[in-house]
JSON list of C-alpha atoms in Angstrom, two decimals:
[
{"chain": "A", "resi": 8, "resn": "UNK", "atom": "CA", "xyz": [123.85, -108.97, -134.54]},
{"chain": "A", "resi": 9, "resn": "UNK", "atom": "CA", "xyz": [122.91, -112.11, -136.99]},
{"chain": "A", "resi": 10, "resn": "UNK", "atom": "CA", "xyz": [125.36, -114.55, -137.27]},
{"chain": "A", "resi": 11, "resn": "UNK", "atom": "CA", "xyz": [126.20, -115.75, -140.85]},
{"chain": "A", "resi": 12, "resn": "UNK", "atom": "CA", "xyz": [125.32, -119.38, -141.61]},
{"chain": "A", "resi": 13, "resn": "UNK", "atom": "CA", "xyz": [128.50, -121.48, -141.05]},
{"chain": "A", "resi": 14, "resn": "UNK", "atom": "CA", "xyz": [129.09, -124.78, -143.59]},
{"chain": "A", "resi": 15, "resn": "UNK", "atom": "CA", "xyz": [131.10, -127.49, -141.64]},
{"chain": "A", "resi": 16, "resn": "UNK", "atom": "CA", "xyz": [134.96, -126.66, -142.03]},
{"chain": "A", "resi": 17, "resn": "UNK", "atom": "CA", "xyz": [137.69, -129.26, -141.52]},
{"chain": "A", "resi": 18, "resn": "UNK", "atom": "CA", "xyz": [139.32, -129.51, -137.81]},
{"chain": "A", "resi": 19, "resn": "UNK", "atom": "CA", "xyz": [143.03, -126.85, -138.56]},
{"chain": "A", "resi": 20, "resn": "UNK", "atom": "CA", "xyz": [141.15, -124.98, -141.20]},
{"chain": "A", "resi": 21, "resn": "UNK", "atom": "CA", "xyz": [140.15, -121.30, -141.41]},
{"chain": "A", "resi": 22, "resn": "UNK", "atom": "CA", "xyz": [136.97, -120.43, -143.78]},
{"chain": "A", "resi": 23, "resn": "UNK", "atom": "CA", "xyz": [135.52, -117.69, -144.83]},
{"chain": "A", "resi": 24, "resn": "UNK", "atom": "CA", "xyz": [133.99, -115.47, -142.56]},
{"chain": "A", "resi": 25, "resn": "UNK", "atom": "CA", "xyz": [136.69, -116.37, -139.95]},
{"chain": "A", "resi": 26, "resn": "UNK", "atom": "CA", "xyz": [140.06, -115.98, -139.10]},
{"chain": "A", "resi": 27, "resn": "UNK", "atom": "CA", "xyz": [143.00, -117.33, -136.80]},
{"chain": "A", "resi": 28, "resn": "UNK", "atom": "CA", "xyz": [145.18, -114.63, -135.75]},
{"chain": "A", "resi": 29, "resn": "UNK", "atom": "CA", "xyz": [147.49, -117.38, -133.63]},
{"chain": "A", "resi": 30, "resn": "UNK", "atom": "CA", "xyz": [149.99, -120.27, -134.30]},
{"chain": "A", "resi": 31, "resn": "UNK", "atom": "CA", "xyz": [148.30, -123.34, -133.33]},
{"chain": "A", "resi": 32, "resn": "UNK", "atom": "CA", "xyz": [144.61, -121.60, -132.10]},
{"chain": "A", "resi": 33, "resn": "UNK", "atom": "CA", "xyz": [142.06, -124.05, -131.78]},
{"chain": "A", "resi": 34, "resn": "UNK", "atom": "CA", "xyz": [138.81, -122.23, -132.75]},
{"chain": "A", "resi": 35, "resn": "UNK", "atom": "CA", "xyz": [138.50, -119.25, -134.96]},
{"chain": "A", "resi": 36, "resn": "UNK", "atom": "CA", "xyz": [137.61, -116.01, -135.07]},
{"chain": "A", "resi": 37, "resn": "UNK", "atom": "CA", "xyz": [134.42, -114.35, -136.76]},
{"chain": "A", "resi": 38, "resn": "UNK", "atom": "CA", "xyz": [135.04, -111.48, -138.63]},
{"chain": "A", "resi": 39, "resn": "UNK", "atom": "CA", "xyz": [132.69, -108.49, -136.69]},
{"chain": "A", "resi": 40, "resn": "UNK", "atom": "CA", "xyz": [129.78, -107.03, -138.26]},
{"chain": "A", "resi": 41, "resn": "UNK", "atom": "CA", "xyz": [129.62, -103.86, -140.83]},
{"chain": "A", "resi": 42, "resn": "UNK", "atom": "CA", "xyz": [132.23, -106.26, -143.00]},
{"chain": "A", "resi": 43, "resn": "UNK", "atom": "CA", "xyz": [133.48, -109.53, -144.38]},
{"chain": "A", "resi": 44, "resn": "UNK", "atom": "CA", "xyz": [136.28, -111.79, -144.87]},
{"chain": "A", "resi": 45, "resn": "UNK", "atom": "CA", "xyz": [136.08, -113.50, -148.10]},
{"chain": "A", "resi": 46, "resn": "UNK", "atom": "CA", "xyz": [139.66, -115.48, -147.76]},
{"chain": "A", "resi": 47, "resn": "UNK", "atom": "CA", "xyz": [139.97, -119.04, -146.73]},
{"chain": "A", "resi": 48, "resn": "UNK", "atom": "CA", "xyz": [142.86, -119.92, -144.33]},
{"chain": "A", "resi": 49, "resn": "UNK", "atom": "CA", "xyz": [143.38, -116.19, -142.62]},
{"chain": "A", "resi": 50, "resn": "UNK", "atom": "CA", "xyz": [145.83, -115.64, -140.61]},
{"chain": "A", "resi": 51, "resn": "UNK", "atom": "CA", "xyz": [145.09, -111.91, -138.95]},
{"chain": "A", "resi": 52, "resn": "UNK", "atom": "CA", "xyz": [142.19, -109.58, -138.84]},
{"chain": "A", "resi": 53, "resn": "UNK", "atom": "CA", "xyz": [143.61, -107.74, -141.65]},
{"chain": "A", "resi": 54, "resn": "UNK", "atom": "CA", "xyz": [141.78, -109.73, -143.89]},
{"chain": "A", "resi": 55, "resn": "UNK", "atom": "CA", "xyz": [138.47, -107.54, -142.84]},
{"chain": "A", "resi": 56, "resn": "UNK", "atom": "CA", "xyz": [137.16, -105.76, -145.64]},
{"chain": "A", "resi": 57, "resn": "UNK", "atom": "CA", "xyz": [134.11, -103.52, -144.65]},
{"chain": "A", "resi": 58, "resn": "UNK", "atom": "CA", "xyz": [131.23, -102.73, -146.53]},
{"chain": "A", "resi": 59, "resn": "UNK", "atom": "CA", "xyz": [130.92, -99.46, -149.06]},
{"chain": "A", "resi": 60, "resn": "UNK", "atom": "CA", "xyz": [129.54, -96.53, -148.12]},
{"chain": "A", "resi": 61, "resn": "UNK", "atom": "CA", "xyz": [125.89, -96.83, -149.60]},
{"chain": "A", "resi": 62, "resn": "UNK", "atom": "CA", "xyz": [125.85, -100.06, -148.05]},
{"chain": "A", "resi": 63, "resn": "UNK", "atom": "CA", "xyz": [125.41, -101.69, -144.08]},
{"chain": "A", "resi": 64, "resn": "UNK", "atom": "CA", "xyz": [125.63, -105.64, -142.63]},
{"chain": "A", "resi": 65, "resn": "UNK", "atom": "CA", "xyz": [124.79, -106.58, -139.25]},
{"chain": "A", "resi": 66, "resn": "UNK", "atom": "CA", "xyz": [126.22, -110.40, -139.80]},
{"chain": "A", "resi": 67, "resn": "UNK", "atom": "CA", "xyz": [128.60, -111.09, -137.93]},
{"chain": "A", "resi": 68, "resn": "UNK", "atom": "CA", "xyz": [131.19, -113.83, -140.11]},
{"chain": "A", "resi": 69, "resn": "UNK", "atom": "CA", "xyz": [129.66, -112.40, -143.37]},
{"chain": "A", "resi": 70, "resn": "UNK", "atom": "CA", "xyz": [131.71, -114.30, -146.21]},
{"chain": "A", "resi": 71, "resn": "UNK", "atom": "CA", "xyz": [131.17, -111.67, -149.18]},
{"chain": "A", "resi": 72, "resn": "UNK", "atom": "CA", "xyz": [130.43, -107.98, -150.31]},
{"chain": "A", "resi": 73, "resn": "UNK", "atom": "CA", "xyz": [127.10, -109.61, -151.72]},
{"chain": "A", "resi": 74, "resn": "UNK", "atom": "CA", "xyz": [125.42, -109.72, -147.59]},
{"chain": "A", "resi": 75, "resn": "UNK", "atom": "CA", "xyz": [126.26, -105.92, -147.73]},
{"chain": "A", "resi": 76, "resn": "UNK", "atom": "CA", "xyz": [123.20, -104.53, -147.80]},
{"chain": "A", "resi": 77, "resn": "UNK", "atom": "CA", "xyz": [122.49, -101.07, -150.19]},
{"chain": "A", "resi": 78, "resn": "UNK", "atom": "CA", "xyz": [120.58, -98.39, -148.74]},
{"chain": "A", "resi": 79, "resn": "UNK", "atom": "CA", "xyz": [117.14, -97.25, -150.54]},
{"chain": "A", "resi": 80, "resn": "UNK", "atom": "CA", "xyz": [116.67, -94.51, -153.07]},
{"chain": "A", "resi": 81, "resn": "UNK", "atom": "CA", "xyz": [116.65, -91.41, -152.35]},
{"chain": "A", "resi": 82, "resn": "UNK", "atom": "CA", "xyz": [118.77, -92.10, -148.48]},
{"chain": "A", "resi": 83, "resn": "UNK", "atom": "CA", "xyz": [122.52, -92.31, -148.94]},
{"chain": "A", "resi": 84, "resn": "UNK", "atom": "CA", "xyz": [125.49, -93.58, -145.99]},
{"chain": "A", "resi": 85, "resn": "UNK", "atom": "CA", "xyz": [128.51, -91.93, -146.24]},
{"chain": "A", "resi": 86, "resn": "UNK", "atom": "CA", "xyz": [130.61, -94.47, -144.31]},
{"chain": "A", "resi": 87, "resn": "UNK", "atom": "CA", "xyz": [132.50, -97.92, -144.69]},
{"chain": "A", "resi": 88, "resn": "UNK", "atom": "CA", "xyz": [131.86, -100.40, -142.49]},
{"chain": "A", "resi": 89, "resn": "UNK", "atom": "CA", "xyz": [128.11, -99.66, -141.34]},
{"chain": "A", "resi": 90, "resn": "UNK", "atom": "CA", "xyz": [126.42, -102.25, -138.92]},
{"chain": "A", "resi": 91, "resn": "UNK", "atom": "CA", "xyz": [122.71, -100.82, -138.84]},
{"chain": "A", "resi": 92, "resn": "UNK", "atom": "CA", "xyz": [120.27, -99.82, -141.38]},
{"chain": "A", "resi": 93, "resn": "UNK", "atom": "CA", "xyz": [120.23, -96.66, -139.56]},
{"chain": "A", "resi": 94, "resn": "UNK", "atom": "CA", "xyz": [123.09, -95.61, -140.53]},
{"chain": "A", "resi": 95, "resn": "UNK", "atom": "CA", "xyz": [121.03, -94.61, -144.17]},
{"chain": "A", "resi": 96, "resn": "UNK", "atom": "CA", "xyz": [120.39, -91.21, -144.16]},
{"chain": "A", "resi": 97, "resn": "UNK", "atom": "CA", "xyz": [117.74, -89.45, -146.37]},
{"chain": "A", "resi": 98, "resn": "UNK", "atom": "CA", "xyz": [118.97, -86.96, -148.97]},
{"chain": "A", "resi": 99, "resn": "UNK", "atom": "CA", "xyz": [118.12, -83.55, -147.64]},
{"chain": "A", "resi": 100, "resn": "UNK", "atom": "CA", "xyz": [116.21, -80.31, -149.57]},
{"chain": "A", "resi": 101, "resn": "UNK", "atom": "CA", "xyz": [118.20, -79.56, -152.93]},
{"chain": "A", "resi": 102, "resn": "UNK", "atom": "CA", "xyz": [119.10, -82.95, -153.13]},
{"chain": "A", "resi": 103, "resn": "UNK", "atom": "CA", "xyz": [117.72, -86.82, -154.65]},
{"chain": "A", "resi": 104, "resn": "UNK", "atom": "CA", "xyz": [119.16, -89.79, -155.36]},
{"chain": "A", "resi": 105, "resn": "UNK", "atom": "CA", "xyz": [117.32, -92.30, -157.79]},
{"chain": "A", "resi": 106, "resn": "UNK", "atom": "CA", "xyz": [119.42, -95.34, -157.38]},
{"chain": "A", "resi": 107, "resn": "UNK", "atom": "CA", "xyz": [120.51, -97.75, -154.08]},
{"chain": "A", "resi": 108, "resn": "UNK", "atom": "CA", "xyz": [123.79, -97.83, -152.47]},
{"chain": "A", "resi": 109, "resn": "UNK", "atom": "CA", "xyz": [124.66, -94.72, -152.58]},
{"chain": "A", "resi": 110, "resn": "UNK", "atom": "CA", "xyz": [127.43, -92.58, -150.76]},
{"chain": "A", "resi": 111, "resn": "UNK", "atom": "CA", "xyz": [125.96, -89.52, -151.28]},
{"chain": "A", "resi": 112, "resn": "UNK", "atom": "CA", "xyz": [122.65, -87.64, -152.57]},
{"chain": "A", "resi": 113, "resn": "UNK", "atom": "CA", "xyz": [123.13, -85.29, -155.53]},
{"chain": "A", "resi": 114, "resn": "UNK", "atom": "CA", "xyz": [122.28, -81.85, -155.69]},
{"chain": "A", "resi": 115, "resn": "UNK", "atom": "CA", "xyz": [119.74, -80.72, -157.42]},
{"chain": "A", "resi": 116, "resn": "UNK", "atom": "CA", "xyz": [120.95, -79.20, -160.85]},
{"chain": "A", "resi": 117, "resn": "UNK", "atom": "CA", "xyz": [120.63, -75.55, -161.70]},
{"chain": "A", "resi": 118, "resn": "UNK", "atom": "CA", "xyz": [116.78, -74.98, -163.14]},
{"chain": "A", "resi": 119, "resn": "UNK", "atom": "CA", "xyz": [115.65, -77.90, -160.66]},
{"chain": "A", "resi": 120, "resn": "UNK", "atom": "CA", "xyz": [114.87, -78.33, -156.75]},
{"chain": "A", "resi": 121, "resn": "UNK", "atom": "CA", "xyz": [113.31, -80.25, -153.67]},
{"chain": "A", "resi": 122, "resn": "UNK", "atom": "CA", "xyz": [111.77, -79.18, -150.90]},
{"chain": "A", "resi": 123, "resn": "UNK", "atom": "CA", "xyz": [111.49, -82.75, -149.37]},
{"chain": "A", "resi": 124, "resn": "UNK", "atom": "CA", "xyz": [113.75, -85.01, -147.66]},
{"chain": "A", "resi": 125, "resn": "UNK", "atom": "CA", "xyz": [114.31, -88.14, -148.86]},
{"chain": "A", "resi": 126, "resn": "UNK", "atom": "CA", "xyz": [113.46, -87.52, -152.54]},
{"chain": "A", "resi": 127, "resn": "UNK", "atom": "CA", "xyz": [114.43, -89.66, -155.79]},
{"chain": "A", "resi": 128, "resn": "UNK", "atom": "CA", "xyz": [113.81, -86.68, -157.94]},
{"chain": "A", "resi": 129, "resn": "UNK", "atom": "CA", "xyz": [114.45, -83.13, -158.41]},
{"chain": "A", "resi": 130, "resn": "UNK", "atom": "CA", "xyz": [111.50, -80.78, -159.81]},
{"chain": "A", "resi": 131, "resn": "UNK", "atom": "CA", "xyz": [111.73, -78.53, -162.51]},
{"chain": "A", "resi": 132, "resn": "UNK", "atom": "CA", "xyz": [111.59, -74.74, -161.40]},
{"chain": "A", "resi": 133, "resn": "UNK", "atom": "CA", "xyz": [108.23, -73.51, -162.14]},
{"chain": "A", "resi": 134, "resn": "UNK", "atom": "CA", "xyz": [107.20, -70.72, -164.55]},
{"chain": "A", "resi": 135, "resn": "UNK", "atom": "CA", "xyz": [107.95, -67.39, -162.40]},
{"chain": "A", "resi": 136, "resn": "UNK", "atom": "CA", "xyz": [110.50, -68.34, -160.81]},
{"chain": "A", "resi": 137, "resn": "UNK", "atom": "CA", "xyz": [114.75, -69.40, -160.89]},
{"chain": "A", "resi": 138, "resn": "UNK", "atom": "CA", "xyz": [116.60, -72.22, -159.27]},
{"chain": "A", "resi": 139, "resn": "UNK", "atom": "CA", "xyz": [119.99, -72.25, -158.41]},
{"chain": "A", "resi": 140, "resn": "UNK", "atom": "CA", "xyz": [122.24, -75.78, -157.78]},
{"chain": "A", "resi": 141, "resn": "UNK", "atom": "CA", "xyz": [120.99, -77.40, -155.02]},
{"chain": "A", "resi": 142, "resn": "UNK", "atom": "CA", "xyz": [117.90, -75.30, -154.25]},
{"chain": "A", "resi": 143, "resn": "UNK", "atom": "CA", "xyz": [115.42, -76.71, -151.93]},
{"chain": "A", "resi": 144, "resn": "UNK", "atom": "CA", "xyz": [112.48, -73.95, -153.16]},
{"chain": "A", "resi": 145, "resn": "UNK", "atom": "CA", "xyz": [112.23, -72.17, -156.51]},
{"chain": "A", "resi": 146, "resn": "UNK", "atom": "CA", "xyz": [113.25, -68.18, -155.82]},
{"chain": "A", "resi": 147, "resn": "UNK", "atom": "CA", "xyz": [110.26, -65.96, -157.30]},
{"chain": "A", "resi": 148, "resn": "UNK", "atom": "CA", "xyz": [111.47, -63.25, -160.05]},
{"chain": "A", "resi": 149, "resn": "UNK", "atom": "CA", "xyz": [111.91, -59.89, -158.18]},
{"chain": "A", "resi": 150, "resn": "UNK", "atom": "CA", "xyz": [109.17, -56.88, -158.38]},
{"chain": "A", "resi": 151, "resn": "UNK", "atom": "CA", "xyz": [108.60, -56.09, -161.93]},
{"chain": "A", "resi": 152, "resn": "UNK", "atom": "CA", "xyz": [110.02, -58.98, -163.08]},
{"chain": "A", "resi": 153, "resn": "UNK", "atom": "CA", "xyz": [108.72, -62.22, -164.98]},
{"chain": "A", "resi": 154, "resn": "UNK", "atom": "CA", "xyz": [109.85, -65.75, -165.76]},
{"chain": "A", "resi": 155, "resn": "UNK", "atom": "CA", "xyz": [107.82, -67.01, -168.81]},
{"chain": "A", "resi": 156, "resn": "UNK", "atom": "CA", "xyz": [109.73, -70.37, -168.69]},
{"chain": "A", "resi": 157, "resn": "UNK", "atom": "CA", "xyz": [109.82, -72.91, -166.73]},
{"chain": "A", "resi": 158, "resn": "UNK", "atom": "CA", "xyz": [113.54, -74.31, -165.67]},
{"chain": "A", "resi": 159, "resn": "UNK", "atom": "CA", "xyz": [115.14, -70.96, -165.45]},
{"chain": "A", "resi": 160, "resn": "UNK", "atom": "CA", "xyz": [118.60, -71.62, -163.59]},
{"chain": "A", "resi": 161, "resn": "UNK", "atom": "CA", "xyz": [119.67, -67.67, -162.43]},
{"chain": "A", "resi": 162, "resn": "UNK", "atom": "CA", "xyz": [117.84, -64.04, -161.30]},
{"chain": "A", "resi": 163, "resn": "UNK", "atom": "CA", "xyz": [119.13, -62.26, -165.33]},
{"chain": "A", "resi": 164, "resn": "UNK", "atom": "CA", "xyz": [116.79, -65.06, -166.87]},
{"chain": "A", "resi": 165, "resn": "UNK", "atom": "CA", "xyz": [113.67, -63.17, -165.62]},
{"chain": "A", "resi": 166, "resn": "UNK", "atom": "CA", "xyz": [112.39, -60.97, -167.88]},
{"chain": "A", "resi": 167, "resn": "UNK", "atom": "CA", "xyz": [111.05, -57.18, -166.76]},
{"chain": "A", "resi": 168, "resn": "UNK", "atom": "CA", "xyz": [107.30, -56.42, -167.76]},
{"chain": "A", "resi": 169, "resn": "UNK", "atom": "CA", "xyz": [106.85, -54.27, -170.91]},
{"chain": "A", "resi": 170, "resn": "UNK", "atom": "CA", "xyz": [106.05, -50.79, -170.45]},
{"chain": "A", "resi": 171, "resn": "UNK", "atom": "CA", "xyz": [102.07, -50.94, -169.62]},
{"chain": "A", "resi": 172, "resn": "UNK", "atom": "CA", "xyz": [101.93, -53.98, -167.39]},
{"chain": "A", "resi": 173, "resn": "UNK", "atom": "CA", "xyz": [103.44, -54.74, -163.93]},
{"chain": "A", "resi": 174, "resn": "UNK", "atom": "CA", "xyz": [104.38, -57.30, -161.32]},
{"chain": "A", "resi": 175, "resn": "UNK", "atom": "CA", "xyz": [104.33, -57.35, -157.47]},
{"chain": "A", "resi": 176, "resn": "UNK", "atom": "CA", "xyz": [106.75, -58.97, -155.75]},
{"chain": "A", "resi": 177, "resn": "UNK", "atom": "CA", "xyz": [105.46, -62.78, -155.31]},
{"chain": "A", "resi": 178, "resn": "UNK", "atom": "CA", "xyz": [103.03, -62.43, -158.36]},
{"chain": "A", "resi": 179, "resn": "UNK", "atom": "CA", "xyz": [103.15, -64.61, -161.05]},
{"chain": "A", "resi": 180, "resn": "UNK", "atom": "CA", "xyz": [102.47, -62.61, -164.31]},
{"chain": "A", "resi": 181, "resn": "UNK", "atom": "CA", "xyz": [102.81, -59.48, -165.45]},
{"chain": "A", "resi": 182, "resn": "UNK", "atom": "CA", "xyz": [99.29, -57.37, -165.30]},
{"chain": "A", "resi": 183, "resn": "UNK", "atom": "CA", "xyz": [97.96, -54.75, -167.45]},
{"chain": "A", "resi": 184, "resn": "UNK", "atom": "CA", "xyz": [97.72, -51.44, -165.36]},
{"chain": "A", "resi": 185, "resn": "UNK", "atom": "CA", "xyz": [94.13, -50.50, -164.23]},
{"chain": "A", "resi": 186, "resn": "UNK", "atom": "CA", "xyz": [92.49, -47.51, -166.16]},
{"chain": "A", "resi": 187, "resn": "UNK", "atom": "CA", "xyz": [93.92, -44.05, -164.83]},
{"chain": "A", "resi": 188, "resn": "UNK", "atom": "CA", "xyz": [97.64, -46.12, -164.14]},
{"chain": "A", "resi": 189, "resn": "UNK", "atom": "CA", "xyz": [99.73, -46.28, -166.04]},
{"chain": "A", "resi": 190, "resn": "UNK", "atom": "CA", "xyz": [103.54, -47.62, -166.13]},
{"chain": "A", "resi": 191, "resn": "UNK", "atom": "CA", "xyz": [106.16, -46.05, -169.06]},
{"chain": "A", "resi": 192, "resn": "UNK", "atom": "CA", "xyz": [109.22, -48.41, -167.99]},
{"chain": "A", "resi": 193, "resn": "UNK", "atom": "CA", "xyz": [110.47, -51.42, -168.31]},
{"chain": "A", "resi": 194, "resn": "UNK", "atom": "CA", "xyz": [110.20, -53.65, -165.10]},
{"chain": "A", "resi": 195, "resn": "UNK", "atom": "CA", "xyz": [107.37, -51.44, -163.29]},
{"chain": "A", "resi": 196, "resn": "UNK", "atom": "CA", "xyz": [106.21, -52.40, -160.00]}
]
């Protein structure tokens, strides 16, 4: 643990960073790590205020919120009072988060997703496909189906191929039959 830089304080005074938890002590106490204590003249612990979630110290006698340190984008912490940068997490599949300091990742919105960890970004859903909230791979439309947009947030958006055309399952596009086929429904597979 680092040790905050410590200006000279007069002899029977408490400063930031510090505090004297007994009548007549004759040295102070640093506040720990993960926090600080911005009062001057504290008399108990309870002065301790620890950093955000989003954010981490290792200094021990930090004075302010401003030596918290924010996690990156696209990593969140979700706890107060962190002493480590590993304590940031990054944001997992179906989830980004584009700015520091943050709590938490955000899911991916419906019509977007992310495969990777640690991503700033969501993707748009590509043509052929749906995305629900927080998916981490677009779902393809099912057999004799077809997305012709991209961003399409649910399964009723795909569209079923015209009579004369088909899709597999997995296949992008609708496809004319071959010569001697032939398909008379809507959604042929």
């Amino acid at each position: 643990m680092r040790k905050a830089f410590d200006a000279p304080i007069a002899q029977g005074s408490v400063g930031q960073g510090t505090y004297s938890a007994a009548k007549g002590s004759t040295a102070c106490e640093s506040c720990p790590a993960g926090g600080y204590c911005e009062e001057v003249g504290a008399d108990s612990s309870a002065v301790f205020k620890q950093c955000d979630p989003g954010t981490w110290s290792d200094v021990i006698a930090l004075r302010s919120s401003d030596g918290c340190i924010p996690c990156g984008q696209g990593e969140y912490q979700p706890i107060s009072g962190a002493t480590s940068v590993d304590a940031c997490l990054p944001c997992g599949p179906g989830t980004a988060q584009p700015l520091v300091g943050k709590g938490s990742c955000d899911m991916c919105e419906p019509g977007r997703w992310q495969g990777a960890e640690g991503a700033t970004a969501c993707e748009v859903c590509t043509t052929g496909a749906w995305c629900a909230r927080g998916s981490s791979a677009p779902t393809p439309c099912a057999s004799g189906k077809v997305g012709l947009s991209m961003g399409l947030t649910d399964a009723s958006e795909c569209e079923a191929c015209p009579p004369g055309k088909f899709k597999s399952a997995g296949a992008g596009a609708c496809l004319d039959c071959a010569v001697a086929k032939y398909a008379d429904e809507e959604g042929s597979s």
